[in-house]
Short mmCIF file of C-alpha atoms in Angstrom, two decimals:
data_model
loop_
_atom_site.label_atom_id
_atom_site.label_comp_id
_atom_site.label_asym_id
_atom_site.label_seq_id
_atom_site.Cartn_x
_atom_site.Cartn_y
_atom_site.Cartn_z
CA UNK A 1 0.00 0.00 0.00
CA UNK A 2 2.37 2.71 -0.95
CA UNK A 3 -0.32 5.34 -1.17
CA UNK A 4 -0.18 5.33 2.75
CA UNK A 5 2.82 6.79 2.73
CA UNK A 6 2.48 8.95 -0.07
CA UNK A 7 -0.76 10.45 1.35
CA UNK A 8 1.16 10.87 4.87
CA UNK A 9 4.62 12.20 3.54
CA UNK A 10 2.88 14.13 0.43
CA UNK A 11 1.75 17.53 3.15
CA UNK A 12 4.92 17.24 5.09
CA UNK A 13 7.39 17.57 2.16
CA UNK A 14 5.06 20.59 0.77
CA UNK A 15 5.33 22.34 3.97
CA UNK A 16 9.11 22.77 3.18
CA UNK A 17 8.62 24.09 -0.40
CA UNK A 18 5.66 26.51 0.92
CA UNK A 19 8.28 27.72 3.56
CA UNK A 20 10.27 28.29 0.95
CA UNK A 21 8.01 30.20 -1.43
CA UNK A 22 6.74 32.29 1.37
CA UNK A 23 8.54 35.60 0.98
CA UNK A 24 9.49 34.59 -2.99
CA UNK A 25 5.80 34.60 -4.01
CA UNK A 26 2.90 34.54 -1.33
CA UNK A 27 0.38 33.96 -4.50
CA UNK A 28 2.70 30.60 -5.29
CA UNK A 29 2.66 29.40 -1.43
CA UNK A 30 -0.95 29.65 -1.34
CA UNK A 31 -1.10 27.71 -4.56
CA UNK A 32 0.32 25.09 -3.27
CA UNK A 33 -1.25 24.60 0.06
CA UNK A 34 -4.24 24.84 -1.68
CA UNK A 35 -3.32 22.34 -4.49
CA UNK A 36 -1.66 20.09 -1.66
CA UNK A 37 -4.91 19.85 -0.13
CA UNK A 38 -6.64 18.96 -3.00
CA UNK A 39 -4.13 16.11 -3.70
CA UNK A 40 -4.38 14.92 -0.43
CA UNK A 41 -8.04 14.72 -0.23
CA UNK A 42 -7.89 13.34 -3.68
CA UNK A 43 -5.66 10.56 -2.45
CA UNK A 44 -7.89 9.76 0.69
CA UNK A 45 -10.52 9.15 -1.35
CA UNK A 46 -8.92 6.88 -3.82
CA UNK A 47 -7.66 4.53 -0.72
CA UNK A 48 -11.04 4.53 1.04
CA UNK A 49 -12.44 3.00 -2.31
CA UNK A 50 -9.46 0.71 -3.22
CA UNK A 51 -10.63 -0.81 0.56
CA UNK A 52 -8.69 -3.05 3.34
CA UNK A 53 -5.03 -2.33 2.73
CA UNK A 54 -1.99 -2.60 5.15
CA UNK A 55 1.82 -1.26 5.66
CA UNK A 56 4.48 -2.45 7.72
CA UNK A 57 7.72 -0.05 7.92
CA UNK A 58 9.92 -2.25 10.37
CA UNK A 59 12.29 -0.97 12.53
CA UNK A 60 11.46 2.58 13.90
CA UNK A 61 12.41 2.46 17.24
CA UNK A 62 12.54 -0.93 17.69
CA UNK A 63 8.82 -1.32 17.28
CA UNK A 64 8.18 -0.64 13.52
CA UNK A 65 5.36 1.37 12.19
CA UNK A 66 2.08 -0.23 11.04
CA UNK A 67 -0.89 1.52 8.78
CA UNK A 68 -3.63 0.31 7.43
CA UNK A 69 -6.35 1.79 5.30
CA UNK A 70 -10.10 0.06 6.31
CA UNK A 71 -13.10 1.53 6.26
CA UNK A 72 -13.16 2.99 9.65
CA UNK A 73 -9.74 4.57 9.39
CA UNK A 74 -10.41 5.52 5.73
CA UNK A 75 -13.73 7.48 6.67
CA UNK A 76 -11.89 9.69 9.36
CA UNK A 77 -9.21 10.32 7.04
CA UNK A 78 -11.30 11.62 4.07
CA UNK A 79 -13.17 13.58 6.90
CA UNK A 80 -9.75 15.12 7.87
CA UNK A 81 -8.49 15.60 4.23
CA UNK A 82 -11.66 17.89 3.14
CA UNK A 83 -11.25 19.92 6.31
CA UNK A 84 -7.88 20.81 5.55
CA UNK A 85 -8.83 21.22 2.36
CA UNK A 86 -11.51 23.78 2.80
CA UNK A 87 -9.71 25.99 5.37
CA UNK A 88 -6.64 25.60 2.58
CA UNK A 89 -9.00 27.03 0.35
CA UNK A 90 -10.71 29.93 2.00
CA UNK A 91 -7.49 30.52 4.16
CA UNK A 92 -5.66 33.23 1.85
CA UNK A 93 -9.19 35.78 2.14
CA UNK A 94 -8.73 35.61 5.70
CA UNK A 95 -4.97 35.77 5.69
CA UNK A 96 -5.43 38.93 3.72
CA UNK A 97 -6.30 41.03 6.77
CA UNK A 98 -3.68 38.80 8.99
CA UNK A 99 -0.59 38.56 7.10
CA UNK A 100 1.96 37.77 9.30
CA UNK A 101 4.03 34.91 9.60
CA UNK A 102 2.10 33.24 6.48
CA UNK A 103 5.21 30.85 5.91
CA UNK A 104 5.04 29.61 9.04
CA UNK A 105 1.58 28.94 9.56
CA UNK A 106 1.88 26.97 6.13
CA UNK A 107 4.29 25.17 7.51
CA UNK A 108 2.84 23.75 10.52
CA UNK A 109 0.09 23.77 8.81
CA UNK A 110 0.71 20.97 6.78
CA UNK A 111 2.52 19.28 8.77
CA UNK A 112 -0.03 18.84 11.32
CA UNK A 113 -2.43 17.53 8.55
CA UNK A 114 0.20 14.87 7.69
CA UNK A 115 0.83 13.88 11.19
CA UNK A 116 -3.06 13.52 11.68
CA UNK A 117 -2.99 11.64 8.90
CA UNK A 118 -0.86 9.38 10.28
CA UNK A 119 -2.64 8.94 13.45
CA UNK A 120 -5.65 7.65 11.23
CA UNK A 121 -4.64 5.59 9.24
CA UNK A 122 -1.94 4.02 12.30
CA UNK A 123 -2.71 0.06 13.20
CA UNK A 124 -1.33 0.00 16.41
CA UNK A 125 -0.90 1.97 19.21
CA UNK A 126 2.55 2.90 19.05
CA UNK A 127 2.11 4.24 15.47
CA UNK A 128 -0.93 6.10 17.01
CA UNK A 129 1.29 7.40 19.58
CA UNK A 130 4.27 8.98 17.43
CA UNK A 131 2.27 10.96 15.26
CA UNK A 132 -0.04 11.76 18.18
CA UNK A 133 2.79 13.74 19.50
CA UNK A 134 4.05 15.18 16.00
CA UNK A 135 0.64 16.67 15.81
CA UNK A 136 1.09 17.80 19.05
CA UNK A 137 4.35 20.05 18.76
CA UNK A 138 3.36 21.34 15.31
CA UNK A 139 -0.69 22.24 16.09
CA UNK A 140 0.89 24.61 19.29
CA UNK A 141 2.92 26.68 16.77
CA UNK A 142 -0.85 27.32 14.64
CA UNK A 143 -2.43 28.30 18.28
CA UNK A 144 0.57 30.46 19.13
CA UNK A 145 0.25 31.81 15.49
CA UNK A 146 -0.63 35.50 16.65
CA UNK A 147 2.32 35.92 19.01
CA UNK A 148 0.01 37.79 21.38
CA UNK A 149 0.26 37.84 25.20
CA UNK A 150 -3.33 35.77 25.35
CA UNK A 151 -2.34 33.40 22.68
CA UNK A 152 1.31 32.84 23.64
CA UNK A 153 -0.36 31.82 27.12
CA UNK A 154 -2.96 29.78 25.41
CA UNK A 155 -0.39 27.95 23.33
CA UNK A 156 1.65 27.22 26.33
CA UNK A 157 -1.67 25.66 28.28
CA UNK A 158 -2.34 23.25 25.25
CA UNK A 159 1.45 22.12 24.97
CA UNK A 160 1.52 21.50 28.87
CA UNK A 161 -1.81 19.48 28.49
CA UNK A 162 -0.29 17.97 25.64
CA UNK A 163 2.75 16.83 27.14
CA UNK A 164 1.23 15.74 30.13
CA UNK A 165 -1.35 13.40 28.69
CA UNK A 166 1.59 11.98 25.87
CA UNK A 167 3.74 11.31 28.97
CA UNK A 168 0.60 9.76 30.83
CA UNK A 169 0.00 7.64 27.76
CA UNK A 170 3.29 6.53 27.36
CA UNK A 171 3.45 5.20 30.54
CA UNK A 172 0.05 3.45 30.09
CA UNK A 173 1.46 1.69 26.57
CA UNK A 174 4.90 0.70 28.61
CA UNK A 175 2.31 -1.15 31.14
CA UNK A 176 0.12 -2.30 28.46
CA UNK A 177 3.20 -3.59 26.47
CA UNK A 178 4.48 -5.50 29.37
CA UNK A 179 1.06 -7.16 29.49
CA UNK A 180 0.68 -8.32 26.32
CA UNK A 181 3.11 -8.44 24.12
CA UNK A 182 1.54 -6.54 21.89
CA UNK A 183 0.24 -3.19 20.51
CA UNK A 184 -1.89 -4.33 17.58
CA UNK A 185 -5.09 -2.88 17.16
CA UNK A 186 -6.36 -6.39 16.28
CA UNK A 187 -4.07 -8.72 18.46
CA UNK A 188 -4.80 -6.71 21.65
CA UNK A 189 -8.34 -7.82 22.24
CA UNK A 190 -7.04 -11.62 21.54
CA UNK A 191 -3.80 -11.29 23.95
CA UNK A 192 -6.10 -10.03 26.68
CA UNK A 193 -8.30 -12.69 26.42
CA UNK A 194 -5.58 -15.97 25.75
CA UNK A 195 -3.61 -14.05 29.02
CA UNK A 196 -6.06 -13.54 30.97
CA UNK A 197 -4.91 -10.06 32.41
CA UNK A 198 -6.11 -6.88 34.07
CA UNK A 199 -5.05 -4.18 31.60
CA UNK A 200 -7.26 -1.36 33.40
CA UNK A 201 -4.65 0.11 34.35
CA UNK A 202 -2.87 0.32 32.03
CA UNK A 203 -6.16 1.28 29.72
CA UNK A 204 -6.85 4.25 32.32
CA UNK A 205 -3.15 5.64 31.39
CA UNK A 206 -3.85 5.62 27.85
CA UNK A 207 -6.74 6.96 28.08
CA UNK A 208 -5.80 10.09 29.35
CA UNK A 209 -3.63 11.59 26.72
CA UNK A 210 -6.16 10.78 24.05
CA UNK A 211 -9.04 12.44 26.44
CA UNK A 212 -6.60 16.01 26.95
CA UNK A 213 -6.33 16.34 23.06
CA UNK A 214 -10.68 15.60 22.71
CA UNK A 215 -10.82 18.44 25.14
CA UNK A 216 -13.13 15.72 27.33
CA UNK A 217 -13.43 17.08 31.06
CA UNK A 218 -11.23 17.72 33.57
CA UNK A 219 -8.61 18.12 30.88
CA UNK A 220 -10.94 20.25 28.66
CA UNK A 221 -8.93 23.70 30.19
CA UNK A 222 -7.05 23.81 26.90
CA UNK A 223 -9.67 24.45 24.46
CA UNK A 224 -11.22 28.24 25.93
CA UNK A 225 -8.19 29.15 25.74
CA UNK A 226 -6.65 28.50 22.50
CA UNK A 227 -9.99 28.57 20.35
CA UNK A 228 -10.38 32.80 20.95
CA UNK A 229 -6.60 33.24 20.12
CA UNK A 230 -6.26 31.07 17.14
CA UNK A 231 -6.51 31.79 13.79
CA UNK A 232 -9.88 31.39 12.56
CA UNK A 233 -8.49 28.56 9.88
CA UNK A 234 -6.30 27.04 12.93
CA UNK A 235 -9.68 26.90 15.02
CA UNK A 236 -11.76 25.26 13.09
CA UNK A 237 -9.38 22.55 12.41
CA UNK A 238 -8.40 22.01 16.33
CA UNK A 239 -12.30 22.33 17.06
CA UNK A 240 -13.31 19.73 13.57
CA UNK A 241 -10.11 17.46 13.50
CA UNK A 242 -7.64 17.78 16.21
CA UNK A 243 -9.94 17.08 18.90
CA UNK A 244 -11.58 14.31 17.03
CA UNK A 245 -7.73 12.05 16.71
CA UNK A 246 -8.64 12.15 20.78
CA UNK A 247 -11.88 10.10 20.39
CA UNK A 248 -10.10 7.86 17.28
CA UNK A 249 -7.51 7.15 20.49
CA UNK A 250 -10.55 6.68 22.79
CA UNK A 251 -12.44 4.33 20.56
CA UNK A 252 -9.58 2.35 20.13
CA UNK A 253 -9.22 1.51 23.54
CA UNK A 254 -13.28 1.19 24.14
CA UNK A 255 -13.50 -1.50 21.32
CA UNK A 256 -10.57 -3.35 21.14
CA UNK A 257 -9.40 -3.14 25.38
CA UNK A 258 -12.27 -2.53 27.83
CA UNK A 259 -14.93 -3.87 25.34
CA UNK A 260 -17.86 -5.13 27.93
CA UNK A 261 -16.59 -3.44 30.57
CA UNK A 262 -19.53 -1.04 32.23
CA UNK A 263 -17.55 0.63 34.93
CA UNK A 264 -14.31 1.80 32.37
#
């Protein structure tokens, strides 16, 4: 399945060139975001109709990353794709009245849609987790994009809660790891039950990060703050997408760990 990739990698390397392009020719960078997002989108599509495909990059870290494009995964990522495509698109009339920093918001613009990508279509929670935290570091510089006291101290609230909850959920897929062997999507259910073991726990600690970034209370403080500040393109992509990888994290535990369990 070497569209995965493709799709992933695609906004990440155009990120670079629409750095690049900024101060050259703003009507060029905005080309290409916009035509980057069209790709993209195009690209989603295409792998949600070519149905059940799966990738297996061994090695990173030990681990290896896993994708896989079914159904589920597919839908959120076409969702995802036309969001970023739209704001892409209607982006330069409201940039024209905020033009600062264009080249960097561009930047971490895209790469935030590739890293959310890559949460999507990930097949295991490790792969989840990496690009989980990508998308992360690079959504905080789009909140911080106004460099104003309010949204320099909004910014620094979501990376905190960020950080936090990645740390929390790191700890829970250490403990989860040690349980079972495993952090497949679809062996997890099947270690749990051939084991025999108690992974609340561990499911409670994984839980959290995924619950800061869906803005689901107590860890909800984030999202008053940063939505006001943001730019209006970088707000209705943390309040559409971002906040949605959080419940893609949380079902994923739900169904495949704590299935039939009424008090988790």
């Amino acid at each position: 399945m070497f569209l995965i990739p493709v799709v992933i990698l695609l906004p990440m390397a155009m990120a670079i060139l629409a750095a690049c392009l900024s101060k050259r020719s703003p009507f060029l960078r905005d080309a290409l975001v916009v035509g980057t997002g069209i790709a993209t989108f195009a690209l989603c599509v295409l792998l949600a109709f070519q149905g059940e495909g799966e990738l297996i990059i061994p090695g990173v870290c030990g681990f290896g990353l896993t994708f896989k494009a079914d159904g589920f995964r597919a839908i959120y990522a076409c969702i995802a794709a036309f969001m970023w495509m739209m704001s892409g698109i209607f982006s330069p009339e409201y940039f024209s009245h905020h033009a600062e920093n264009r080249g960097r918001y561009s930047l971490f613009n895209l790469l935030t849609l590739g890293a959310t990508l890559g949460v999507f279509y990930s097949n295991d929670l490790y792969t989840t987790f990496i690009f989980f935290e990508i998308m992360s570091v690079t959504s905080f510089v789009m909140v911080a994009h106004e460099e104003t006291p309010g949204a320099m101290k909004a910014a620094y609230t979501y990376l905190a809660v960020a950080v936090i909850g990645g740390m929390t959920t790191l700890m829970g897929l250490f403990l989860l790891y040690s349980q079972l062997g495993t952090l497949a999507f679809d062996a997890m259910a099947s270690a749990k039950a051939t084991l025999g073991v108690d992974v609340t726990a561990a499911s409670w600690l994984v839980v959290v990060g995924f619950a800061a970034k869906a803005g689901a209370f107590p860890l909800h403080i984030w999202l008053p703050k940063a939505h006001p500040v943001a730019p209006a393109p970088a707000s209705a992509l943390l309040s559409g997408i971002l906040t949605k990888s959080g419940v893609f994290g949380l079902i994923v535990v739900c169904s495949r760990l704590m299935a039939g369990d009424a008090a988790f």
